mmCIF file of C-alpha atoms in Angstrom:
data_model
loop_
_atom_site.group_PDB
_atom_site.id
_atom_site.type_symbol
_atom_site.label_atom_id
_atom_site.label_comp_id
_atom_site.label_asym_id
_atom_site.label_seq_id
_atom_site.Cartn_x
_atom_site.Cartn_y
_atom_site.Cartn_z
ATOM 1 C CA MET A 1 -51.481 3.225 17.983
ATOM 2 C CA THR A 2 -48.882 1.526 15.818
ATOM 3 C CA PHE A 3 -49.901 -0.676 12.884
ATOM 4 C CA TYR A 4 -48.175 -3.589 11.121
ATOM 5 C CA VAL A 5 -49.015 -4.411 7.489
ATOM 6 C CA ALA A 6 -48.421 -8.144 6.928
ATOM 7 C CA HIS A 7 -48.231 -9.209 3.292
ATOM 8 C CA ARG A 8 -46.621 -11.597 0.821
ATOM 9 C CA LEU A 9 -43.260 -10.141 -0.175
ATOM 10 C CA PHE A 10 -42.013 -12.113 -3.129
ATOM 11 C CA ALA A 11 -43.618 -10.486 -6.173
ATOM 12 C CA ALA A 12 -43.876 -6.874 -7.262
ATOM 13 C CA HIS A 13 -47.688 -6.832 -7.410
ATOM 14 C CA ASP A 14 -47.905 -8.116 -3.809
ATOM 15 C CA ARG A 15 -45.530 -5.437 -2.553
ATOM 16 C CA ALA A 16 -47.340 -2.752 -4.543
ATOM 17 C CA LEU A 17 -50.699 -3.762 -3.057
ATOM 18 C CA ALA A 18 -49.296 -3.630 0.472
ATOM 19 C CA ALA A 19 -47.696 -0.254 -0.214
ATOM 20 C CA ALA A 20 -51.037 1.127 -1.415
ATOM 21 C CA LEU A 21 -52.668 -0.110 1.794
ATOM 22 C CA ALA A 22 -49.892 1.312 3.994
ATOM 23 C CA ASP A 23 -50.121 4.677 2.223
ATOM 24 C CA ARG A 24 -53.888 4.895 2.748
ATOM 25 C CA LEU A 25 -53.441 4.047 6.416
ATOM 26 C CA ALA A 26 -50.554 6.490 6.854
ATOM 27 C CA LYS A 27 -52.696 9.323 5.517
ATOM 28 C CA LYS A 28 -55.120 8.655 8.388
ATOM 29 C CA VAL A 29 -52.707 7.984 11.272
ATOM 30 C CA GLY A 30 -49.277 9.279 10.201
ATOM 31 C CA ALA A 31 -46.452 7.489 8.401
ATOM 32 C CA ASP A 32 -44.397 6.961 11.573
ATOM 33 C CA ARG A 33 -47.179 4.774 13.012
ATOM 34 C CA VAL A 34 -47.230 2.308 10.100
ATOM 35 C CA PHE A 35 -44.687 -0.496 9.597
ATOM 36 C CA LEU A 36 -44.413 -2.062 6.141
ATOM 37 C CA PRO A 37 -42.002 -5.053 5.978
ATOM 38 C CA PHE A 38 -39.540 -5.125 3.066
ATOM 39 C CA CYS A 39 -39.956 -1.353 2.723
ATOM 40 C CA ASP A 40 -39.108 -0.462 6.314
ATOM 41 C CA THR A 41 -36.450 -3.152 6.768
ATOM 42 C CA ASP A 42 -34.802 -1.977 3.505
ATOM 43 C CA GLU A 43 -34.739 -5.625 2.415
ATOM 44 C CA GLU A 44 -33.568 -4.952 -1.136
ATOM 45 C CA ASP A 45 -30.373 -3.195 -0.003
ATOM 46 C CA LEU A 46 -29.862 -4.495 3.536
ATOM 47 C CA VAL A 47 -26.417 -6.001 4.158
ATOM 48 C CA ALA A 48 -25.959 -8.266 7.176
ATOM 49 C CA GLU A 49 -23.768 -11.196 8.139
ATOM 50 C CA VAL A 50 -26.840 -13.479 8.079
ATOM 51 C CA LYS A 51 -29.396 -11.422 6.199
ATOM 52 C CA GLY A 52 -32.435 -13.660 6.657
ATOM 53 C CA ARG A 53 -31.937 -13.842 10.412
ATOM 54 C CA ARG A 54 -31.485 -10.071 10.605
ATOM 55 C CA LEU A 55 -34.727 -9.520 8.696
ATOM 56 C CA PHE A 56 -36.522 -11.896 11.069
ATOM 57 C CA GLU A 57 -35.135 -10.000 14.059
ATOM 58 C CA LEU A 58 -36.272 -6.645 12.674
ATOM 59 C CA ASP A 59 -39.781 -7.908 11.944
ATOM 60 C CA ARG A 60 -40.093 -9.703 15.295
ATOM 61 C CA ASP A 61 -38.963 -6.581 17.133
ATOM 62 C CA ARG A 62 -41.806 -4.650 15.529
ATOM 63 C CA LEU A 63 -44.261 -7.497 16.156
ATOM 64 C CA GLY A 64 -43.453 -7.156 19.850
ATOM 65 C CA ARG A 65 -44.556 -3.531 20.047
ATOM 66 C CA LEU A 66 -47.577 -2.946 17.859
ATOM 67 C CA ASP A 67 -51.188 -2.183 18.647
ATOM 68 C CA ALA A 68 -52.929 -3.679 15.602
ATOM 69 C CA MET A 69 -52.160 -5.667 12.463
ATOM 70 C CA ILE A 70 -53.686 -5.718 9.023
ATOM 71 C CA ALA A 71 -52.874 -8.827 6.985
ATOM 72 C CA ILE A 72 -53.417 -9.409 3.264
ATOM 73 C CA LEU A 73 -54.264 -13.016 2.371
ATOM 74 C CA HIS A 74 -55.508 -14.373 -0.946
ATOM 75 C CA GLY A 75 -56.257 -17.776 -2.392
ATOM 76 C CA PRO A 76 -56.001 -21.359 -1.149
ATOM 77 C CA SER A 77 -52.201 -21.216 -0.667
ATOM 78 C CA LEU A 78 -51.771 -18.633 2.084
ATOM 79 C CA ASP A 79 -48.420 -16.988 2.681
ATOM 80 C CA ASP A 80 -46.705 -18.757 5.565
ATOM 81 C CA GLY A 81 -44.808 -15.669 6.736
ATOM 82 C CA VAL A 82 -48.039 -13.696 7.032
ATOM 83 C CA CYS A 83 -49.759 -16.575 8.864
ATOM 84 C CA MET A 84 -46.847 -16.824 11.304
ATOM 85 C CA GLU A 85 -47.090 -13.072 11.969
ATOM 86 C CA ILE A 86 -50.846 -13.358 12.560
ATOM 87 C CA GLY A 87 -50.253 -16.140 15.100
ATOM 88 C CA TYR A 88 -47.641 -14.069 16.926
ATOM 89 C CA ALA A 89 -49.926 -11.034 17.032
ATOM 90 C CA ILE A 90 -52.978 -12.958 18.233
ATOM 91 C CA ALA A 91 -51.054 -14.714 21.010
ATOM 92 C CA SER A 92 -49.727 -11.294 22.081
ATOM 93 C CA GLY A 93 -53.242 -9.891 22.403
ATOM 94 C CA VAL A 94 -53.010 -7.776 19.252
ATOM 95 C CA PRO A 95 -56.170 -7.460 17.109
ATOM 96 C CA VAL A 96 -55.839 -8.516 13.470
ATOM 97 C CA VAL A 97 -57.848 -7.384 10.454
ATOM 98 C CA VAL A 98 -57.550 -9.760 7.507
ATOM 99 C CA LEU A 99 -58.144 -8.439 3.981
ATOM 100 C CA THR A 100 -59.023 -10.693 1.055
ATOM 101 C CA THR A 101 -60.409 -10.241 -2.449
ATOM 102 C CA ASP A 102 -60.722 -14.006 -2.980
ATOM 103 C CA PHE A 103 -64.084 -14.947 -4.543
ATOM 104 C CA GLN A 104 -63.898 -18.531 -3.241
ATOM 105 C CA THR A 105 -65.098 -19.846 0.100
ATOM 106 C CA TYR A 106 -63.957 -23.116 1.665
ATOM 107 C CA SER A 107 -65.292 -25.974 3.779
ATOM 108 C CA MET A 108 -64.001 -29.162 5.398
ATOM 109 C CA THR A 109 -66.765 -31.228 3.743
ATOM 110 C CA GLU A 110 -68.981 -30.615 0.712
ATOM 111 C CA ALA A 111 -71.904 -29.469 2.849
ATOM 112 C CA GLY A 112 -69.841 -28.170 5.763
ATOM 113 C CA THR A 113 -69.583 -24.718 7.303
ATOM 114 C CA ARG A 114 -68.407 -22.133 4.779
ATOM 115 C CA LEU A 115 -65.153 -20.447 5.704
ATOM 116 C CA GLU A 116 -63.318 -17.471 4.295
ATOM 117 C CA PHE A 117 -60.011 -19.366 4.309
ATOM 118 C CA PRO A 118 -58.973 -23.002 3.773
ATOM 119 C CA ASP A 119 -57.776 -23.387 7.376
ATOM 120 C CA PRO A 120 -60.375 -22.621 10.085
ATOM 121 C CA LEU A 121 -57.678 -21.070 12.303
ATOM 122 C CA LEU A 122 -57.661 -17.911 10.189
ATOM 123 C CA GLN A 123 -61.425 -17.599 10.518
ATOM 124 C CA ALA A 124 -61.225 -18.224 14.261
ATOM 125 C CA VAL A 125 -58.559 -15.708 15.206
ATOM 126 C CA ALA A 126 -59.285 -12.753 12.930
ATOM 127 C CA THR A 127 -60.802 -9.826 14.802
ATOM 128 C CA ARG A 128 -62.384 -8.705 11.526
ATOM 129 C CA ILE A 129 -62.342 -10.113 8.004
ATOM 130 C CA VAL A 130 -62.736 -7.639 5.156
ATOM 131 C CA ARG A 131 -63.788 -9.549 2.062
ATOM 132 C CA VAL A 132 -64.444 -7.757 -1.213
ATOM 133 C CA ALA A 133 -65.026 -10.657 -3.557
ATOM 134 C CA THR A 134 -66.564 -9.085 -6.663
ATOM 135 C CA LEU A 135 -65.295 -6.869 -9.439
ATOM 136 C CA GLY A 136 -66.079 -3.183 -9.528
ATOM 137 C CA PRO A 137 -69.128 -2.074 -11.549
ATOM 138 C CA LEU A 138 -69.185 -1.971 -15.319
ATOM 139 C CA PRO A 139 -68.661 1.575 -16.621
ATOM 140 C CA GLN A 140 -71.920 3.048 -17.858
ATOM 141 C CA LEU A 141 -70.245 4.569 -20.896
ATOM 142 C CA PRO A 142 -67.097 2.844 -22.184
ATOM 143 C CA ALA A 143 -64.223 5.269 -22.650
ATOM 144 C CA PRO A 144 -63.426 5.934 -26.314
ATOM 145 C CA GLY A 145 -60.671 3.662 -27.549
ATOM 146 C CA ARG A 146 -60.641 1.500 -24.387
ATOM 147 C CA SER A 147 -60.360 -2.215 -25.052
ATOM 148 C CA ARG A 148 -62.365 -4.794 -23.138
ATOM 149 C CA PHE A 149 -59.123 -5.752 -21.376
ATOM 150 C CA GLN A 150 -58.603 -2.220 -20.117
ATOM 151 C CA GLY A 151 -62.189 -2.205 -18.941
ATOM 152 C CA PHE A 152 -61.610 -5.454 -17.056
ATOM 153 C CA GLU A 153 -58.437 -4.000 -15.520
ATOM 154 C CA ALA A 154 -60.400 -0.951 -14.382
ATOM 155 C CA ARG A 155 -63.005 -3.157 -12.692
ATOM 156 C CA ASN A 156 -60.256 -5.001 -10.818
ATOM 157 C CA ALA A 157 -58.676 -1.693 -9.805
ATOM 158 C CA ALA A 158 -62.037 -0.492 -8.481
ATOM 159 C CA GLN A 159 -62.453 -3.723 -6.499
ATOM 160 C CA THR A 160 -58.979 -3.315 -5.012
ATOM 161 C CA ASN A 161 -59.571 0.306 -4.068
ATOM 162 C CA THR A 162 -62.835 -0.578 -2.342
ATOM 163 C CA ALA A 163 -61.110 -3.368 -0.423
ATOM 164 C CA LEU A 164 -58.238 -1.164 0.725
ATOM 165 C CA ASP A 165 -60.499 1.671 1.856
ATOM 166 C CA THR A 166 -62.804 -0.737 3.702
ATOM 167 C CA ALA A 167 -59.856 -2.411 5.412
ATOM 168 C CA VAL A 168 -58.415 0.884 6.644
ATOM 169 C CA ASP A 169 -61.801 1.914 8.040
ATOM 170 C CA ALA A 170 -62.125 -1.450 9.791
ATOM 171 C CA LEU A 171 -58.667 -1.136 11.300
ATOM 172 C CA LEU A 172 -59.481 2.278 12.747
ATOM 173 C CA ASP A 173 -62.738 1.018 14.261
ATOM 174 C CA LEU A 174 -61.672 -2.197 15.980
ATOM 175 C CA PRO A 175 -63.783 -3.552 18.852
ATOM 176 C CA ASP A 176 -62.304 -4.420 22.227
ATOM 177 C CA ARG A 177 -60.611 -7.804 21.946
ATOM 178 C CA GLU A 178 -61.849 -10.706 24.038
ATOM 179 C CA PRO A 179 -59.156 -12.815 25.753
ATOM 180 C CA LEU A 180 -58.083 -16.027 24.041
ATOM 181 C CA PRO A 181 -59.299 -19.282 25.624
ATOM 182 C CA ALA A 182 -56.920 -20.994 28.034
ATOM 183 C CA GLY A 183 -55.638 -24.513 27.545
ATOM 184 C CA SER A 184 -56.950 -27.596 29.322
ATOM 185 C CA PRO A 185 -55.479 -27.911 32.845
ATOM 186 C CA GLU A 186 -54.791 -31.619 32.381
ATOM 187 C CA THR A 187 -52.490 -30.966 29.408
ATOM 188 C CA THR A 188 -50.887 -27.688 30.456
ATOM 189 C CA GLY A 189 -47.116 -27.995 30.416
ATOM 190 C CA ALA A 190 -47.174 -31.747 29.742
ATOM 191 C CA ALA A 191 -48.385 -32.466 26.219
ATOM 192 C CA ILE A 192 -46.658 -32.363 22.854
ATOM 193 C CA TYR A 193 -48.954 -30.776 20.295
ATOM 194 C CA VAL A 194 -48.361 -32.444 16.916
ATOM 195 C CA GLU A 195 -49.540 -30.584 13.803
ATOM 196 C CA PRO A 196 -49.479 -32.775 10.670
ATOM 197 C CA SER A 197 -49.172 -31.386 7.161
ATOM 198 C CA PRO A 198 -52.536 -31.406 5.367
ATOM 199 C CA TYR A 199 -50.602 -31.552 2.098
ATOM 200 C CA LEU A 200 -49.579 -35.115 2.958
ATOM 201 C CA SER A 201 -52.486 -36.760 4.796
ATOM 202 C CA ARG A 202 -54.940 -35.094 7.129
ATOM 203 C CA HIS A 203 -56.074 -38.364 8.685
ATOM 204 C CA MET A 204 -52.748 -40.188 9.137
ATOM 205 C CA ASN A 205 -50.595 -38.443 11.729
ATOM 206 C CA HIS A 206 -47.578 -40.751 11.781
ATOM 207 C CA LEU A 207 -45.615 -38.302 13.919
ATOM 208 C CA ALA A 208 -48.272 -38.392 16.637
ATOM 209 C CA GLU A 209 -48.385 -42.187 16.531
ATOM 210 C CA SER A 210 -44.611 -42.398 16.860
ATOM 211 C CA LEU A 211 -44.509 -40.017 19.832
ATOM 212 C CA ALA A 212 -47.408 -41.682 21.611
ATOM 213 C CA GLY A 213 -45.671 -45.021 21.114
ATOM 214 C CA GLY A 214 -42.619 -43.532 22.813
ATOM 215 C CA GLY A 215 -44.638 -42.707 25.923
ATOM 216 C CA HIS A 216 -45.290 -39.013 25.257
ATOM 217 C CA THR A 217 -48.616 -37.311 25.907
ATOM 218 C CA VAL A 218 -49.776 -36.129 22.498
ATOM 219 C CA VAL A 219 -52.437 -33.625 21.468
ATOM 220 C CA GLU A 220 -53.641 -33.592 17.853
ATOM 221 C CA PRO A 221 -55.663 -30.977 15.903
ATOM 222 C CA GLN A 222 -59.444 -30.907 16.278
ATOM 223 C CA ARG A 223 -60.420 -28.291 13.725
ATOM 224 C CA PHE A 224 -60.422 -30.481 10.592
ATOM 225 C CA THR A 225 -62.850 -33.032 12.039
ATOM 226 C CA ALA A 226 -64.855 -31.047 14.624
ATOM 227 C CA PRO A 227 -68.575 -30.390 13.916
ATOM 228 C CA ASP A 228 -67.761 -26.711 14.465
ATOM 229 C CA PRO A 229 -64.371 -26.116 12.787
ATOM 230 C CA VAL A 230 -63.990 -22.620 14.258
ATOM 231 C CA ALA A 231 -64.509 -23.892 17.820
ATOM 232 C CA GLY A 232 -62.072 -26.705 17.033
ATOM 233 C CA ALA A 233 -59.555 -24.161 15.790
ATOM 234 C CA LEU A 234 -59.768 -22.136 19.006
ATOM 235 C CA ALA A 235 -59.256 -25.337 20.991
ATOM 236 C CA ASP A 236 -56.167 -26.103 18.882
ATOM 237 C CA LEU A 237 -54.747 -22.637 19.516
ATOM 238 C CA ALA A 238 -55.339 -22.936 23.262
ATOM 239 C CA ALA A 239 -53.715 -26.379 23.320
ATOM 240 C CA VAL A 240 -50.593 -25.105 21.558
ATOM 241 C CA ARG A 241 -50.205 -22.112 23.858
ATOM 242 C CA SER A 242 -50.312 -24.372 26.929
ATOM 243 C CA ALA A 243 -48.319 -27.307 25.525
ATOM 244 C CA ALA A 244 -44.850 -28.377 26.572
ATOM 245 C CA ARG A 245 -43.714 -28.242 22.936
ATOM 246 C CA LEU A 246 -45.076 -27.843 19.427
ATOM 247 C CA LEU A 247 -44.009 -30.226 16.673
ATOM 248 C CA ALA A 248 -45.190 -29.004 13.263
ATOM 249 C CA ASP A 249 -44.830 -30.828 9.958
ATOM 250 C CA VAL A 250 -44.004 -27.961 7.593
ATOM 251 C CA SER A 251 -44.016 -30.094 4.430
ATOM 252 C CA GLY A 252 -45.717 -28.690 1.345
ATOM 253 C CA PRO A 253 -45.209 -26.024 -1.299
ATOM 254 C CA GLU A 254 -44.854 -23.695 1.679
ATOM 255 C CA THR A 255 -45.507 -24.164 5.380
ATOM 256 C CA PRO A 256 -49.216 -25.041 5.764
ATOM 257 C CA PRO A 257 -51.084 -21.940 6.952
ATOM 258 C CA GLY A 258 -52.336 -23.485 10.197
ATOM 259 C CA ALA A 259 -48.873 -24.758 11.112
ATOM 260 C CA ALA A 260 -47.396 -21.332 10.363
ATOM 261 C CA LEU A 261 -49.974 -19.563 12.521
ATOM 262 C CA LEU A 262 -49.436 -21.986 15.404
ATOM 263 C CA ILE A 263 -45.654 -21.547 15.163
ATOM 264 C CA GLY A 264 -46.111 -17.795 15.569
ATOM 265 C CA ALA A 265 -48.471 -18.270 18.514
ATOM 266 C CA ALA A 266 -46.062 -20.710 20.178
ATOM 267 C CA LEU A 267 -43.143 -18.323 19.722
ATOM 268 C CA ALA A 268 -45.082 -15.463 21.336
ATOM 269 C CA SER A 269 -46.173 -17.789 24.167
ATOM 270 C CA GLY A 270 -42.695 -19.137 24.955
ATOM 271 C CA VAL A 271 -43.477 -22.692 23.766
ATOM 272 C CA PRO A 272 -40.485 -24.481 22.152
ATOM 273 C CA VAL A 273 -41.094 -25.393 18.507
ATOM 274 C CA ALA A 274 -39.619 -28.022 16.203
ATOM 275 C CA ALA A 275 -40.258 -28.199 12.468
ATOM 276 C CA PHE A 276 -40.440 -31.600 10.771
ATOM 277 C CA GLN A 277 -39.664 -31.669 7.047
ATOM 278 C CA PRO A 278 -38.436 -34.963 5.590
ATOM 279 C CA TYR A 279 -37.881 -33.533 2.096
ATOM 280 C CA PRO A 280 -36.712 -29.919 2.429
ATOM 281 C CA THR A 281 -36.439 -27.550 -0.506
ATOM 282 C CA PHE A 282 -34.529 -24.272 -0.401
ATOM 283 C CA THR A 283 -35.252 -20.754 -1.570
ATOM 284 C CA HIS A 284 -32.587 -18.250 -2.564
ATOM 285 C CA ALA A 285 -32.593 -14.461 -2.720
ATOM 286 C CA HIS A 286 -29.935 -11.849 -3.427
ATOM 287 C CA GLY A 287 -27.528 -11.426 -0.520
ATOM 288 C CA ARG A 288 -29.420 -13.867 1.681
ATOM 289 C CA GLU A 289 -28.504 -17.296 2.999
ATOM 290 C CA PRO A 290 -30.478 -20.285 1.630
ATOM 291 C CA ASN A 291 -33.770 -20.715 3.504
ATOM 292 C CA TRP A 292 -35.462 -24.104 3.942
ATOM 293 C CA ARG A 293 -38.793 -22.323 4.554
ATOM 294 C CA ASN A 294 -39.997 -18.742 4.819
ATOM 295 C CA LEU A 295 -37.449 -16.988 7.030
ATOM 296 C CA MET A 296 -40.190 -16.111 9.542
ATOM 297 C CA ILE A 297 -40.671 -19.859 9.994
ATOM 298 C CA GLN A 298 -37.012 -20.814 9.764
ATOM 299 C CA TYR A 299 -35.920 -18.530 12.596
ATOM 300 C CA ALA A 300 -39.053 -18.907 14.739
ATOM 301 C CA VAL A 301 -38.385 -22.595 15.399
ATOM 302 C CA ASP A 302 -35.884 -24.051 17.847
ATOM 303 C CA ALA A 303 -35.028 -27.108 15.762
ATOM 304 C CA HIS A 304 -35.497 -28.528 12.255
ATOM 305 C CA PHE A 305 -35.650 -32.286 11.699
ATOM 306 C CA SER A 306 -35.985 -34.629 8.737
ATOM 307 C CA SER A 307 -36.497 -37.913 10.621
ATOM 308 C CA GLU A 308 -38.711 -39.195 13.425
ATOM 309 C CA LYS A 309 -35.633 -40.546 15.200
ATOM 310 C CA ALA A 310 -34.200 -37.034 15.439
ATOM 311 C CA VAL A 311 -37.517 -35.745 16.799
ATOM 312 C CA LEU A 312 -37.552 -38.380 19.532
ATOM 313 C CA SER A 313 -33.967 -37.481 20.489
ATOM 314 C CA TRP A 314 -34.989 -33.803 20.774
ATOM 315 C CA LEU A 315 -37.856 -34.703 23.064
ATOM 316 C CA ALA A 316 -35.636 -36.884 25.198
ATOM 317 C CA ALA A 317 -33.067 -34.117 25.698
#
């Protein structure tokens, strides 16, 4: 089997955590069977005519020939590149283990179903979630000269080590994966699935209203309002994979996690994707072209629009 370690890339502590996970896994299965982005694409020193696109191509090539994925996700703002990679893997029939040390749980309403992640899609598609949410134990005898801060650091290190070891064991003991649900026959190949940005307004999907007013068959998300958000999430995934096109509002501090996951699933399923972002911001990295979103999002989509008029022209083409 070959394994893909999906992780946030942009800070040293994130890369170090992923490297520790990859090293533990490599000791069990062999280093040549583990792919660690940034490390194995030589991102720091890679030179290419369009570097971001080349990095996307290298990662997508590996996504197309892996047997299992382990993804690291923490906190309410989930990395959009990782979520896109999870969506691609799931739609390709690849099992995904998700690792988190987040001590929070989430729900759509105050008394609603508790979820490991703020978007039910992550809960719905993960083959296994490894959650180690508490610090390691207090040392029985404090080490001489150790400050309380060093003791707290040691408890966090113990928590991390437990999480990494548990995740590797889970990855090597994956169950057989059940097939993903198919889309509704009445919408297959005809509908435009419109994913709004929850950072703007979950209950006011202006894009969907505009498209429906233009005579298009529109499908909107169910998971945020369904009595069972996980079942709603699976219905959303099935609808995207059988839609004519996906239109995702990627507005926010980063692409919303559900939109990112659905973009990856659409890409793997051959569904054309457009990103809507009326107020783009750009990120910059050494030797790389400016990106208007995570490069895994930027190069996964077929088109990028900032106005509803442009979206309607794309659909009419």
